Amino acid sequence: MTVITETHLRAEMLKGTLSNPYFISHQHRLTPAARDFLRDRGIKIEVMGSNSIQNIVQTKEWRIPVGVSNRHVHLSPHDVEVLFGKGYELTPYRPLSQPGQFAAEETVTLVGPKGILSRVRVLGPARELTQVEISRTDGFTLGIHPPVRLSGSIEGTPGITLVGKVGSITISQGVIVAKNHVHMSPDDAKEFKVKDGDRLMVQAISDRPVVFPEVVVRVNERFTLDFHIDTDEANAANLRTGDFVKVIGKNGELFRARA
Amino acid sequence: MTVITETHLRAEMLKGTLSNPYFISHQHRLTPAARDFLRDRGIKIEVMGSNSIQNIVQTKEWRIPVGVSNRHVHLSPHDVEVLFGKGYELTPYRPLSQPGQFAAEETVTLVGPKGILSRVRVLGPARELTQVEISRTDGFTLGIHPPVRLSGSIEGTPGITLVGKVGSITISQGVIVAKNHVHMSPDDAKEFKVKDGDRLMVQAISDRPVVFPEVVVRVNERFTLDFHIDTDEANAANLRTGDFVKVIGKNGELFRARA
């Protein structure tokens, strides 16, 4: 076992040989100070080794940027009017990674049987069906425990009360915990050799290298490459929007290392 | 592709052929109602397939029970007295999975630069060093962002203020996000063919089948078999205390299926 110290890393930095990510083998151990040194500089640690899960990855590494979705609601045009007033239209606040989608200036309060969540962002434009996407953590606050579903699949899901500036609605279903998924263009799909509905296995490039083995692929000409996760998944994997995961397999199979 | 409906599952249940977990292949799709039918009965879905990550698992499946740790603090005898009074001793409230450890009746309030968390459980018995274990989600509430560390490794971690019934202390370091780990006895270690310091790869048996690829093994005669994760990890993997993960590899290598 070799111990890598902060002093060693500083020497590498001065020599200009400090890579990002910083590769170590299973024979290496970093001191806590060395780990913090790398973390403070935004340098990721990659553990390599014979037969390691990292080496099973194909030689050319495929990365996908992460988009973390905080709790949010999609509203039908009808519900926009009930919550914000007759003839009301959502006001774009900032664009989202998917073209045409935006976070609206408008927010709502979610009222569950056990608690409330205020200032929950409305996403636009308005959709056919009102849908509320929360994390499992939010579910404990609200006192509702929705199933993990892809967007739009709301049959049999729990309802909730939404309160807006001028009115409120109680939906009988439509609350989900979003199932993680990847958005990509047809060109991306060609590059990754996948089609709509395939499932990618991806691993967080972070100090919590969690593997998400069943990430549904959504292909559409309007889509930008993005791995969508909720805040629980982001925190469990120490990922933020703009971080990356690497693709390590698809449809339940890990890629093999090339000899 | 075969679609499995709720009606089909009810028929299987009546015939007594509905297994738990319920095995499907990648060729099968469950309707949302069928999924809810299984979920409502606590039946897990396992996707099997040639070369699937499940089939890479050795024939004999090793399972480890999950213990979810909510935010908590360990206190030194000195800090117990400062927070609760001279000569004070912690009062056991309920035993924890590890023998001799207990959740105490006492709680503290954590005060960070951005927010507070009240009624944070103290664990006993008192330890040499005061240590605060929070989730990354808690860190956003408090406004501190501690590194992911194993218990006891607090060098260079952030501090915080703890407020008890009669006093308060401000520690200059000691706040961590706990690194997930498995506790086991020497007998368990023999069974799993691992030693203290090895790393297991485990997968959640749930509808969010997240893989934790770098779980540190801690072996001690006093330890009971338990996979310790924090609430972010639990929510990202839809796990609760008493659920199970399966062991799918160790030290970075996946187990191979036996021919």
PDB file of N, CA and C in Angstrom, chain A residues 26 29 32-33 36 39 50-53 56 136-137 140 145 147-149 153 155-156 177-178 197 199 201 203 207-214 230 232-236 238-240 251-254 256, chain B residues 26 29 32-33 36 39 50-53 56 136-137 140 145 147-149 153 155-156 177-178 197 199 201 203 207-214 230 232-236 238-240 251-254 256:
ATOM      1  N   HIS A  26      -5.842   0.645  -6.582  1.00  0.00           N
ATOM      2  CA  HIS A  26      -6.345   0.153  -5.299  1.00  0.00           C
ATOM      3  C   HIS A  26      -5.218   0.003  -4.279  1.00  0.00           C
ATOM      4  N   ARG A  29      -3.475   4.815  -1.103  1.00  0.00           N
ATOM      5  CA  ARG A  29      -4.389   5.424  -0.140  1.00  0.00           C
ATOM      6  C   ARG A  29      -4.056   6.903  -0.064  1.00  0.00           C
ATOM      7  N   PRO A  32      -6.480  12.047   4.477  1.00  0.00           N
ATOM      8  CA  PRO A  32      -7.631  12.967   4.450  1.00  0.00           C
ATOM      9  C   PRO A  32      -7.252  14.348   3.907  1.00  0.00           C
ATOM     10  N   ALA A  33      -6.072  14.836   4.278  1.00  0.00           N
ATOM     11  CA  ALA A  33      -5.645  16.159   3.796  1.00  0.00           C
ATOM     12  C   ALA A  33      -5.436  16.139   2.276  1.00  0.00           C
ATOM     13  N   ASP A  36      -8.807  16.283   0.622  1.00  0.00           N
ATOM     14  CA  ASP A  36      -9.368  17.630   0.672  1.00  0.00           C
ATOM     15  C   ASP A  36      -8.655  18.555  -0.313  1.00  0.00           C
ATOM     16  N   ARG A  39     -10.198  17.853  -3.563  1.00  0.00           N
ATOM     17  CA  ARG A  39     -11.589  18.310  -3.572  1.00  0.00           C
ATOM     18  C   ARG A  39     -11.663  19.828  -3.707  1.00  0.00           C
ATOM     19  N   SER A  50      -6.798  -3.566 -12.170  1.00  0.00           N
ATOM     20  CA  SER A  50      -7.123  -4.653 -13.086  1.00  0.00           C
ATOM     21  C   SER A  50      -8.514  -5.156 -12.745  1.00  0.00           C
ATOM     22  N   ASN A  51      -9.339  -5.331 -13.735  1.00  0.00           N
ATOM     23  CA  ASN A  51     -10.713  -5.815 -13.547  1.00  0.00           C
ATOM     24  C   ASN A  51     -11.590  -4.880 -12.731  1.00  0.00           C
ATOM     25  N   SER A  52     -11.134  -3.670 -12.479  1.00  0.00           N
ATOM     26  CA  SER A  52     -11.990  -2.763 -11.729  1.00  0.00           C
ATOM     27  C   SER A  52     -13.169  -2.374 -12.616  1.00  0.00           C
ATOM     28  N   ILE A  53     -14.233  -1.905 -11.977  1.00  0.00           N
ATOM     29  CA  ILE A  53     -15.419  -1.514 -12.740  1.00  0.00           C
ATOM     30  C   ILE A  53     -15.037  -0.411 -13.728  1.00  0.00           C
ATOM     31  N   ILE A  56     -13.635  -1.931 -16.904  1.00  0.00           N
ATOM     32  CA  ILE A  56     -14.582  -2.654 -17.742  1.00  0.00           C
ATOM     33  C   ILE A  56     -15.141  -1.696 -18.791  1.00  0.00           C
ATOM     34  N   ARG A 136     -38.194  11.776  -2.857  1.00  0.00           N
ATOM     35  CA  ARG A 136     -38.712  10.942  -1.771  1.00  0.00           C
ATOM     36  C   ARG A 136     -38.607  11.706  -0.442  1.00  0.00           C
ATOM     37  N   THR A 137     -37.539  12.485  -0.292  1.00  0.00           N
ATOM     38  CA  THR A 137     -37.378  13.318   0.901  1.00  0.00           C
ATOM     39  C   THR A 137     -38.557  14.273   1.038  1.00  0.00           C
ATOM     40  N   PHE A 140     -41.648  12.682   2.476  1.00  0.00           N
ATOM     41  CA  PHE A 140     -41.734  12.553   3.932  1.00  0.00           C
ATOM     42  C   PHE A 140     -42.254  13.853   4.544  1.00  0.00           C
ATOM     43  N   HIS A 145     -46.376   9.332  -0.520  1.00  0.00           N
ATOM     44  CA  HIS A 145     -45.275   8.483  -0.958  1.00  0.00           C
ATOM     45  C   HIS A 145     -45.534   7.963  -2.361  1.00  0.00           C
ATOM     46  N   PRO A 147     -45.057   6.663  -6.280  1.00  0.00           N
ATOM     47  CA  PRO A 147     -44.151   5.707  -6.903  1.00  0.00           C
ATOM     48  C   PRO A 147     -43.142   6.405  -7.826  1.00  0.00           C
ATOM     49  N   VAL A 148     -42.086   5.677  -8.168  1.00  0.00           N
ATOM     50  CA  VAL A 148     -41.078   6.176  -9.111  1.00  0.00           C
ATOM     51  C   VAL A 148     -41.616   5.955 -10.522  1.00  0.00           C
ATOM     52  N   ARG A 149     -41.798   7.027 -11.267  1.00  0.00           N
ATOM     53  CA  ARG A 149     -42.420   6.935 -12.596  1.00  0.00           C
ATOM     54  C   ARG A 149     -41.717   7.860 -13.590  1.00  0.00           C
ATOM     55  N   SER A 153     -46.563   9.274 -16.814  1.00  0.00           N
ATOM     56  CA  SER A 153     -47.148   8.005 -16.363  1.00  0.00           C
ATOM     57  C   SER A 153     -47.714   8.201 -14.950  1.00  0.00           C
ATOM     58  N   GLU A 155     -51.005   7.285 -13.905  1.00  0.00           N
ATOM     59  CA  GLU A 155     -52.143   6.448 -13.513  1.00  0.00           C
ATOM     60  C   GLU A 155     -51.925   5.840 -12.126  1.00  0.00           C
ATOM     61  N   GLY A 156     -52.883   6.068 -11.239  1.00  0.00           N
ATOM     62  CA  GLY A 156     -52.820   5.453  -9.915  1.00  0.00           C
ATOM     63  C   GLY A 156     -51.869   6.122  -8.947  1.00  0.00           C
ATOM     64  N   VAL A 177     -42.406  10.528  -8.102  1.00  0.00           N
ATOM     65  CA  VAL A 177     -40.962  10.677  -7.952  1.00  0.00           C
ATOM     66  C   VAL A 177     -40.410  10.328  -9.328  1.00  0.00           C
ATOM     67  N   ALA A 178     -39.676  11.254  -9.938  1.00  0.00           N
ATOM     68  CA  ALA A 178     -39.259  11.041 -11.330  1.00  0.00           C
ATOM     69  C   ALA A 178     -38.239   9.923 -11.440  1.00  0.00           C
ATOM     70  N   GLY A 197     -35.854   4.158 -25.433  1.00  0.00           N
ATOM     71  CA  GLY A 197     -36.339   3.042 -24.637  1.00  0.00           C
ATOM     72  C   GLY A 197     -35.237   2.138 -24.113  1.00  0.00           C
ATOM     73  N   ARG A 199     -31.772   1.188 -22.024  1.00  0.00           N
ATOM     74  CA  ARG A 199     -31.389   1.595 -20.675  1.00  0.00           C
ATOM     75  C   ARG A 199     -29.869   1.639 -20.553  1.00  0.00           C
ATOM     76  N   MET A 201     -26.333   2.176 -18.260  1.00  0.00           N
ATOM     77  CA  MET A 201     -25.758   2.089 -16.912  1.00  0.00           C
ATOM     78  C   MET A 201     -24.737   3.208 -16.810  1.00  0.00           C
ATOM     79  N   GLN A 203     -22.220   5.819 -14.183  1.00  0.00           N
ATOM     80  CA  GLN A 203     -21.579   5.929 -12.870  1.00  0.00           C
ATOM     81  C   GLN A 203     -21.187   7.370 -12.603  1.00  0.00           C
ATOM     82  N   ASP A 207     -16.825  11.692  -5.531  1.00  0.00           N
ATOM     83  CA  ASP A 207     -16.312  10.903  -4.415  1.00  0.00           C
ATOM     84  C   ASP A 207     -17.385   9.951  -3.854  1.00  0.00           C
ATOM     85  N   ARG A 208     -18.575   9.956  -4.471  1.00  0.00           N
ATOM     86  CA  ARG A 208     -19.607   8.959  -4.168  1.00  0.00           C
ATOM     87  C   ARG A 208     -19.992   8.315  -5.495  1.00  0.00           C
ATOM     88  N   PRO A 209     -19.165   7.365  -5.966  1.00  0.00           N
ATOM     89  CA  PRO A 209     -19.278   6.880  -7.354  1.00  0.00           C
ATOM     90  C   PRO A 209     -20.430   5.892  -7.566  1.00  0.00           C
ATOM     91  N   VAL A 210     -21.629   6.332  -7.198  1.00  0.00           N
ATOM     92  CA  VAL A 210     -22.829   5.506  -7.320  1.00  0.00           C
ATOM     93  C   VAL A 210     -23.076   5.129  -8.777  1.00  0.00           C
ATOM     94  N   VAL A 211     -23.573   3.901  -8.990  1.00  0.00           N
ATOM     95  CA  VAL A 211     -23.951   3.439 -10.329  1.00  0.00           C
ATOM     96  C   VAL A 211     -25.474   3.436 -10.437  1.00  0.00           C
ATOM     97  N   PHE A 212     -26.005   4.065 -11.485  1.00  0.00           N
ATOM     98  CA  PHE A 212     -27.432   4.003 -11.796  1.00  0.00           C
ATOM     99  C   PHE A 212     -27.562   3.036 -12.978  1.00  0.00           C
ATOM    100  N   PRO A 213     -28.051   1.809 -12.723  1.00  0.00           N
ATOM    101  CA  PRO A 213     -27.946   0.779 -13.763  1.00  0.00           C
ATOM    102  C   PRO A 213     -29.104   0.717 -14.748  1.00  0.00           C
ATOM    103  N   GLU A 214     -30.159   1.485 -14.512  1.00  0.00           N
ATOM    104  CA  GLU A 214     -31.367   1.340 -15.338  1.00  0.00           C
ATOM    105  C   GLU A 214     -31.882   2.706 -15.778  1.00  0.00           C
ATOM    106  N   ASP A 230     -33.055  13.416  -9.576  1.00  0.00           N
ATOM    107  CA  ASP A 230     -33.660  14.311  -8.585  1.00  0.00           C
ATOM    108  C   ASP A 230     -32.645  14.633  -7.481  1.00  0.00           C
ATOM    109  N   ASP A 232     -32.432  13.804  -4.349  1.00  0.00           N
ATOM    110  CA  ASP A 232     -31.959  12.679  -3.530  1.00  0.00           C
ATOM    111  C   ASP A 232     -30.837  11.935  -4.235  1.00  0.00           C
ATOM    112  N   GLU A 233     -31.059  11.664  -5.529  1.00  0.00           N
ATOM    113  CA  GLU A 233     -30.033  10.951  -6.299  1.00  0.00           C
ATOM    114  C   GLU A 233     -28.766  11.798  -6.413  1.00  0.00           C
ATOM    115  N   ALA A 234     -28.936  13.105  -6.614  1.00  0.00           N
ATOM    116  CA  ALA A 234     -27.789  14.010  -6.728  1.00  0.00           C
ATOM    117  C   ALA A 234     -26.980  14.010  -5.425  1.00  0.00           C
ATOM    118  N   ASN A 235     -27.685  14.076  -4.299  1.00  0.00           N
ATOM    119  CA  ASN A 235     -26.970  14.136  -3.027  1.00  0.00           C
ATOM    120  C   ASN A 235     -26.316  12.804  -2.677  1.00  0.00           C
ATOM    121  N   ALA A 236     -26.976  11.709  -3.022  1.00  0.00           N
ATOM    122  CA  ALA A 236     -26.397  10.390  -2.740  1.00  0.00           C
ATOM    123  C   ALA A 236     -25.142  10.153  -3.571  1.00  0.00           C
ATOM    124  N   ASN A 238     -23.234  12.798  -4.785  1.00  0.00           N
ATOM    125  CA  ASN A 238     -22.450  14.048  -4.767  1.00  0.00           C
ATOM    126  C   ASN A 238     -22.307  14.662  -6.159  1.00  0.00           C
ATOM    127  N   LEU A 239     -23.427  14.821  -6.827  1.00  0.00           N
ATOM    128  CA  LEU A 239     -23.432  15.421  -8.155  1.00  0.00           C
ATOM    129  C   LEU A 239     -24.207  16.732  -8.128  1.00  0.00           C
ATOM    130  N   ARG A 240     -23.766  17.680  -8.935  1.00  0.00           N
ATOM    131  CA  ARG A 240     -24.508  18.911  -9.163  1.00  0.00           C
ATOM    132  C   ARG A 240     -24.747  19.072 -10.652  1.00  0.00           C
ATOM    133  N   ASN A 251     -28.480  -1.658 -21.312  1.00  0.00           N
ATOM    134  CA  ASN A 251     -29.446  -2.757 -21.258  1.00  0.00           C
ATOM    135  C   ASN A 251     -28.985  -3.888 -20.340  1.00  0.00           C
ATOM    136  N   GLY A 252     -28.489  -3.498 -19.156  1.00  0.00           N
ATOM    137  CA  GLY A 252     -28.113  -4.479 -18.141  1.00  0.00           C
ATOM    138  C   GLY A 252     -26.745  -5.092 -18.317  1.00  0.00           C
ATOM    139  N   GLU A 253     -26.042  -4.740 -19.398  1.00  0.00           N
ATOM    140  CA  GLU A 253     -24.714  -5.314 -19.636  1.00  0.00           C
ATOM    141  C   GLU A 253     -23.633  -4.271 -19.468  1.00  0.00           C
ATOM    142  N   LEU A 254     -22.584  -4.613 -18.717  1.00  0.00           N
ATOM    143  CA  LEU A 254     -21.428  -3.741 -18.604  1.00  0.00           C
ATOM    144  C   LEU A 254     -20.606  -3.854 -19.880  1.00  0.00           C
ATOM    145  N   ARG A 256     -17.184  -4.231 -21.895  1.00  0.00           N
ATOM    146  CA  ARG A 256     -15.937  -4.938 -21.598  1.00  0.00           C
ATOM    147  C   ARG A 256     -14.761  -4.061 -21.979  1.00  0.00           C
TER     148      ARG A 256
ATOM    149  N   HIS B  26     -35.827  -8.653 -19.690  1.00  0.00           N
ATOM    150  CA  HIS B  26     -35.838  -7.359 -20.377  1.00  0.00           C
ATOM    151  C   HIS B  26     -36.887  -7.331 -21.482  1.00  0.00           C
ATOM    152  N   ARG B  29     -42.615  -5.986 -20.023  1.00  0.00           N
ATOM    153  CA  ARG B  29     -42.954  -4.652 -19.536  1.00  0.00           C
ATOM    154  C   ARG B  29     -44.149  -4.802 -18.602  1.00  0.00           C
ATOM    155  N   PRO B  32     -48.345   0.232 -15.463  1.00  0.00           N
ATOM    156  CA  PRO B  32     -48.264   0.970 -14.192  1.00  0.00           C
ATOM    157  C   PRO B  32     -49.110   0.320 -13.091  1.00  0.00           C
ATOM    158  N   ALA B  33     -50.287  -0.166 -13.443  1.00  0.00           N
ATOM    159  CA  ALA B  33     -51.157  -0.798 -12.438  1.00  0.00           C
ATOM    160  C   ALA B  33     -50.516  -2.085 -11.913  1.00  0.00           C
ATOM    161  N   ASP B  36     -47.848  -1.125  -9.458  1.00  0.00           N
ATOM    162  CA  ASP B  36     -48.426  -0.703  -8.180  1.00  0.00           C
ATOM    163  C   ASP B  36     -48.954  -1.902  -7.404  1.00  0.00           C
ATOM    164  N   ARG B  39     -45.978  -3.372  -5.779  1.00  0.00           N
ATOM    165  CA  ARG B  39     -45.461  -2.463  -4.753  1.00  0.00           C
ATOM    166  C   ARG B  39     -46.345  -2.495  -3.506  1.00  0.00           C
ATOM    167  N   SER B  50     -29.788 -12.473 -19.910  1.00  0.00           N
ATOM    168  CA  SER B  50     -28.438 -12.968 -20.164  1.00  0.00           C
ATOM    169  C   SER B  50     -27.481 -11.806 -20.013  1.00  0.00           C
ATOM    170  N   ASN B  51     -26.388 -12.014 -19.300  1.00  0.00           N
ATOM    171  CA  ASN B  51     -25.374 -10.983 -19.088  1.00  0.00           C
ATOM    172  C   ASN B  51     -25.878  -9.772 -18.313  1.00  0.00           C
ATOM    173  N   SER B  52     -27.069  -9.873 -17.720  1.00  0.00           N
ATOM    174  CA  SER B  52     -27.529  -8.722 -16.954  1.00  0.00           C
ATOM    175  C   SER B  52     -26.678  -8.615 -15.707  1.00  0.00           C
ATOM    176  N   ILE B  53     -26.664  -7.440 -15.099  1.00  0.00           N
ATOM    177  CA  ILE B  53     -25.855  -7.239 -13.896  1.00  0.00           C
ATOM    178  C   ILE B  53     -26.307  -8.219 -12.811  1.00  0.00           C
ATOM    179  N   ILE B  56     -24.626 -11.573 -13.320  1.00  0.00           N
ATOM    180  CA  ILE B  56     -23.191 -11.604 -13.057  1.00  0.00           C
ATOM    181  C   ILE B  56     -22.955 -12.016 -11.604  1.00  0.00           C
ATOM    182  N   ARG B 136     -26.013  15.250   2.911  1.00  0.00           N
ATOM    183  CA  ARG B 136     -25.693  16.403   2.056  1.00  0.00           C
ATOM    184  C   ARG B 136     -26.898  17.359   2.010  1.00  0.00           C
ATOM    185  N   THR B 137     -28.109  16.789   2.015  1.00  0.00           N
ATOM    186  CA  THR B 137     -29.328  17.609   2.057  1.00  0.00           C
ATOM    187  C   THR B 137     -29.323  18.501   3.298  1.00  0.00           C
ATOM    188  N   PHE B 140     -27.174  21.564   2.964  1.00  0.00           N
ATOM    189  CA  PHE B 140     -27.753  22.725   2.273  1.00  0.00           C
ATOM    190  C   PHE B 140     -28.592  23.545   3.244  1.00  0.00           C
ATOM    191  N   HIS B 145     -20.792  22.297   4.016  1.00  0.00           N
ATOM    192  CA  HIS B 145     -20.653  21.231   3.026  1.00  0.00           C
ATOM    193  C   HIS B 145     -19.477  20.330   3.373  1.00  0.00           C
ATOM    194  N   PRO B 147     -17.014  17.032   3.864  1.00  0.00           N
ATOM    195  CA  PRO B 147     -16.611  15.951   2.958  1.00  0.00           C
ATOM    196  C   PRO B 147     -17.210  14.612   3.399  1.00  0.00           C
ATOM    197  N   VAL B 148     -17.186  13.646   2.495  1.00  0.00           N
ATOM    198  CA  VAL B 148     -17.642  12.289   2.787  1.00  0.00           C
ATOM    199  C   VAL B 148     -16.507  11.559   3.498  1.00  0.00           C
ATOM    200  N   ARG B 149     -16.724  11.125   4.725  1.00  0.00           N
ATOM    201  CA  ARG B 149     -15.662  10.523   5.536  1.00  0.00           C
ATOM    202  C   ARG B 149     -16.184   9.324   6.328  1.00  0.00           C
ATOM    203  N   SER B 153     -12.732  10.054  11.151  1.00  0.00           N
ATOM    204  CA  SER B 153     -11.781  10.762  10.289  1.00  0.00           C
ATOM    205  C   SER B 153     -12.243  12.199  10.097  1.00  0.00           C
ATOM    206  N   GLU B 155     -10.244  15.119  10.541  1.00  0.00           N
ATOM    207  CA  GLU B 155      -9.217  16.138  10.279  1.00  0.00           C
ATOM    208  C   GLU B 155      -9.626  17.038   9.112  1.00  0.00           C
ATOM    209  N   GLY B 156      -9.643  18.345   9.365  1.00  0.00           N
ATOM    210  CA  GLY B 156      -9.919  19.295   8.287  1.00  0.00           C
ATOM    211  C   GLY B 156     -11.388  19.421   7.921  1.00  0.00           C
ATOM    212  N   VAL B 177     -20.190  13.987   6.293  1.00  0.00           N
ATOM    213  CA  VAL B 177     -21.212  13.168   5.646  1.00  0.00           C
ATOM    214  C   VAL B 177     -20.633  11.758   5.705  1.00  0.00           C
ATOM    215  N   ALA B 178     -21.370  10.823   6.308  1.00  0.00           N
ATOM    216  CA  ALA B 178     -20.801   9.497   6.562  1.00  0.00           C
ATOM    217  C   ALA B 178     -20.608   8.721   5.264  1.00  0.00           C
ATOM    218  N   GLY B 197     -11.439  -3.531   5.785  1.00  0.00           N
ATOM    219  CA  GLY B 197     -10.816  -2.613   4.827  1.00  0.00           C
ATOM    220  C   GLY B 197     -11.129  -2.960   3.379  1.00  0.00           C
ATOM    221  N   ARG B 199     -13.541  -3.652   0.051  1.00  0.00           N
ATOM    222  CA  ARG B 199     -14.683  -2.868  -0.406  1.00  0.00           C
ATOM    223  C   ARG B 199     -15.666  -3.763  -1.153  1.00  0.00           C
ATOM    224  N   MET B 201     -19.174  -4.324  -3.464  1.00  0.00           N
ATOM    225  CA  MET B 201     -20.104  -3.673  -4.390  1.00  0.00           C
ATOM    226  C   MET B 201     -21.477  -4.241  -4.089  1.00  0.00           C
ATOM    227  N   GLN B 203     -25.936  -3.828  -4.458  1.00  0.00           N
ATOM    228  CA  GLN B 203     -27.013  -3.244  -5.255  1.00  0.00           C
ATOM    229  C   GLN B 203     -28.313  -3.279  -4.462  1.00  0.00           C
ATOM    230  N   ASP B 207     -37.119  -0.693  -6.400  1.00  0.00           N
ATOM    231  CA  ASP B 207     -37.435  -0.166  -7.726  1.00  0.00           C
ATOM    232  C   ASP B 207     -36.462   0.935  -8.156  1.00  0.00           C
ATOM    233  N   ARG B 208     -35.494   1.238  -7.315  1.00  0.00           N
ATOM    234  CA  ARG B 208     -34.385   2.127  -7.692  1.00  0.00           C
ATOM    235  C   ARG B 208     -33.100   1.350  -7.422  1.00  0.00           C
ATOM    236  N   PRO B 209     -32.729   0.443  -8.345  1.00  0.00           N
ATOM    237  CA  PRO B 209     -31.665  -0.537  -8.049  1.00  0.00           C
ATOM    238  C   PRO B 209     -30.253   0.034  -8.137  1.00  0.00           C
ATOM    239  N   VAL B 210     -30.008   1.090  -7.372  1.00  0.00           N
ATOM    240  CA  VAL B 210     -28.718   1.768  -7.371  1.00  0.00           C
ATOM    241  C   VAL B 210     -27.614   0.813  -6.904  1.00  0.00           C
ATOM    242  N   VAL B 211     -26.419   0.953  -7.508  1.00  0.00           N
ATOM    243  CA  VAL B 211     -25.250   0.180  -7.091  1.00  0.00           C
ATOM    244  C   VAL B 211     -24.302   1.094  -6.307  1.00  0.00           C
ATOM    245  N   PHE B 212     -23.910   0.649  -5.118  1.00  0.00           N
ATOM    246  CA  PHE B 212     -22.881   1.339  -4.341  1.00  0.00           C
ATOM    247  C   PHE B 212     -21.602   0.511  -4.500  1.00  0.00           C
ATOM    248  N   PRO B 213     -20.644   1.004  -5.303  1.00  0.00           N
ATOM    249  CA  PRO B 213     -19.530   0.130  -5.692  1.00  0.00           C
ATOM    250  C   PRO B 213     -18.335   0.130  -4.744  1.00  0.00           C
ATOM    251  N   GLU B 214     -18.323   1.004  -3.752  1.00  0.00           N
ATOM    252  CA  GLU B 214     -17.123   1.159  -2.918  1.00  0.00           C
ATOM    253  C   GLU B 214     -17.503   1.187  -1.441  1.00  0.00           C
ATOM    254  N   ASP B 230     -26.797   6.840   4.576  1.00  0.00           N
ATOM    255  CA  ASP B 230     -27.504   8.005   5.112  1.00  0.00           C
ATOM    256  C   ASP B 230     -28.846   8.178   4.391  1.00  0.00           C
ATOM    257  N   ASP B 232     -29.956  10.407   2.294  1.00  0.00           N
ATOM    258  CA  ASP B 232     -29.903  10.704   0.854  1.00  0.00           C
ATOM    259  C   ASP B 232     -29.732   9.414   0.053  1.00  0.00           C
ATOM    260  N   GLU B 233     -28.805   8.587   0.517  1.00  0.00           N
ATOM    261  CA  GLU B 233     -28.564   7.319  -0.186  1.00  0.00           C
ATOM    262  C   GLU B 233     -29.797   6.429  -0.113  1.00  0.00           C
ATOM    263  N   ALA B 234     -30.439   6.396   1.053  1.00  0.00           N
ATOM    264  CA  ALA B 234     -31.643   5.580   1.223  1.00  0.00           C
ATOM    265  C   ALA B 234     -32.743   6.040   0.269  1.00  0.00           C
ATOM    266  N   ASN B 235     -32.943   7.351   0.171  1.00  0.00           N
ATOM    267  CA  ASN B 235     -34.011   7.865  -0.683  1.00  0.00           C
ATOM    268  C   ASN B 235     -33.692   7.680  -2.168  1.00  0.00           C
ATOM    269  N   ALA B 236     -32.429   7.834  -2.529  1.00  0.00           N
ATOM    270  CA  ALA B 236     -32.037   7.637  -3.935  1.00  0.00           C
ATOM    271  C   ALA B 236     -32.215   6.182  -4.360  1.00  0.00           C
ATOM    272  N   ASN B 238     -34.461   4.076  -2.757  1.00  0.00           N
ATOM    273  CA  ASN B 238     -35.736   3.590  -2.194  1.00  0.00           C
ATOM    274  C   ASN B 238     -35.530   2.452  -1.197  1.00  0.00           C
ATOM    275  N   LEU B 239     -34.678   2.688  -0.240  1.00  0.00           N
ATOM    276  CA  LEU B 239     -34.419   1.688   0.803  1.00  0.00           C
ATOM    277  C   LEU B 239     -34.825   2.236   2.156  1.00  0.00           C
ATOM    278  N   ARG B 240     -35.311   1.342   3.017  1.00  0.00           N
ATOM    279  CA  ARG B 240     -35.576   1.680   4.407  1.00  0.00           C
ATOM    280  C   ARG B 240     -34.806   0.703   5.288  1.00  0.00           C
ATOM    281  N   ASN B 251     -13.930  -5.287  -4.002  1.00  0.00           N
ATOM    282  CA  ASN B 251     -12.678  -4.635  -4.395  1.00  0.00           C
ATOM    283  C   ASN B 251     -12.653  -4.251  -5.874  1.00  0.00           C
ATOM    284  N   GLY B 252     -13.775  -3.672  -6.323  1.00  0.00           N
ATOM    285  CA  GLY B 252     -13.851  -3.151  -7.689  1.00  0.00           C
ATOM    286  C   GLY B 252     -14.164  -4.183  -8.747  1.00  0.00           C
ATOM    287  N   GLU B 253     -14.261  -5.456  -8.370  1.00  0.00           N
ATOM    288  CA  GLU B 253     -14.551  -6.503  -9.358  1.00  0.00           C
ATOM    289  C   GLU B 253     -15.944  -7.081  -9.152  1.00  0.00           C
ATOM    290  N   LEU B 254     -16.698  -7.196 -10.252  1.00  0.00           N
ATOM    291  CA  LEU B 254     -18.004  -7.857 -10.184  1.00  0.00           C
ATOM    292  C   LEU B 254     -17.795  -9.364 -10.119  1.00  0.00           C
ATOM    293  N   ARG B 256     -18.554 -13.106 -11.180  1.00  0.00           N
ATOM    294  CA  ARG B 256     -18.967 -13.709 -12.444  1.00  0.00           C
ATOM    295  C   ARG B 256     -20.028 -14.756 -12.171  1.00  0.00           C
TER     296      ARG B 256
END
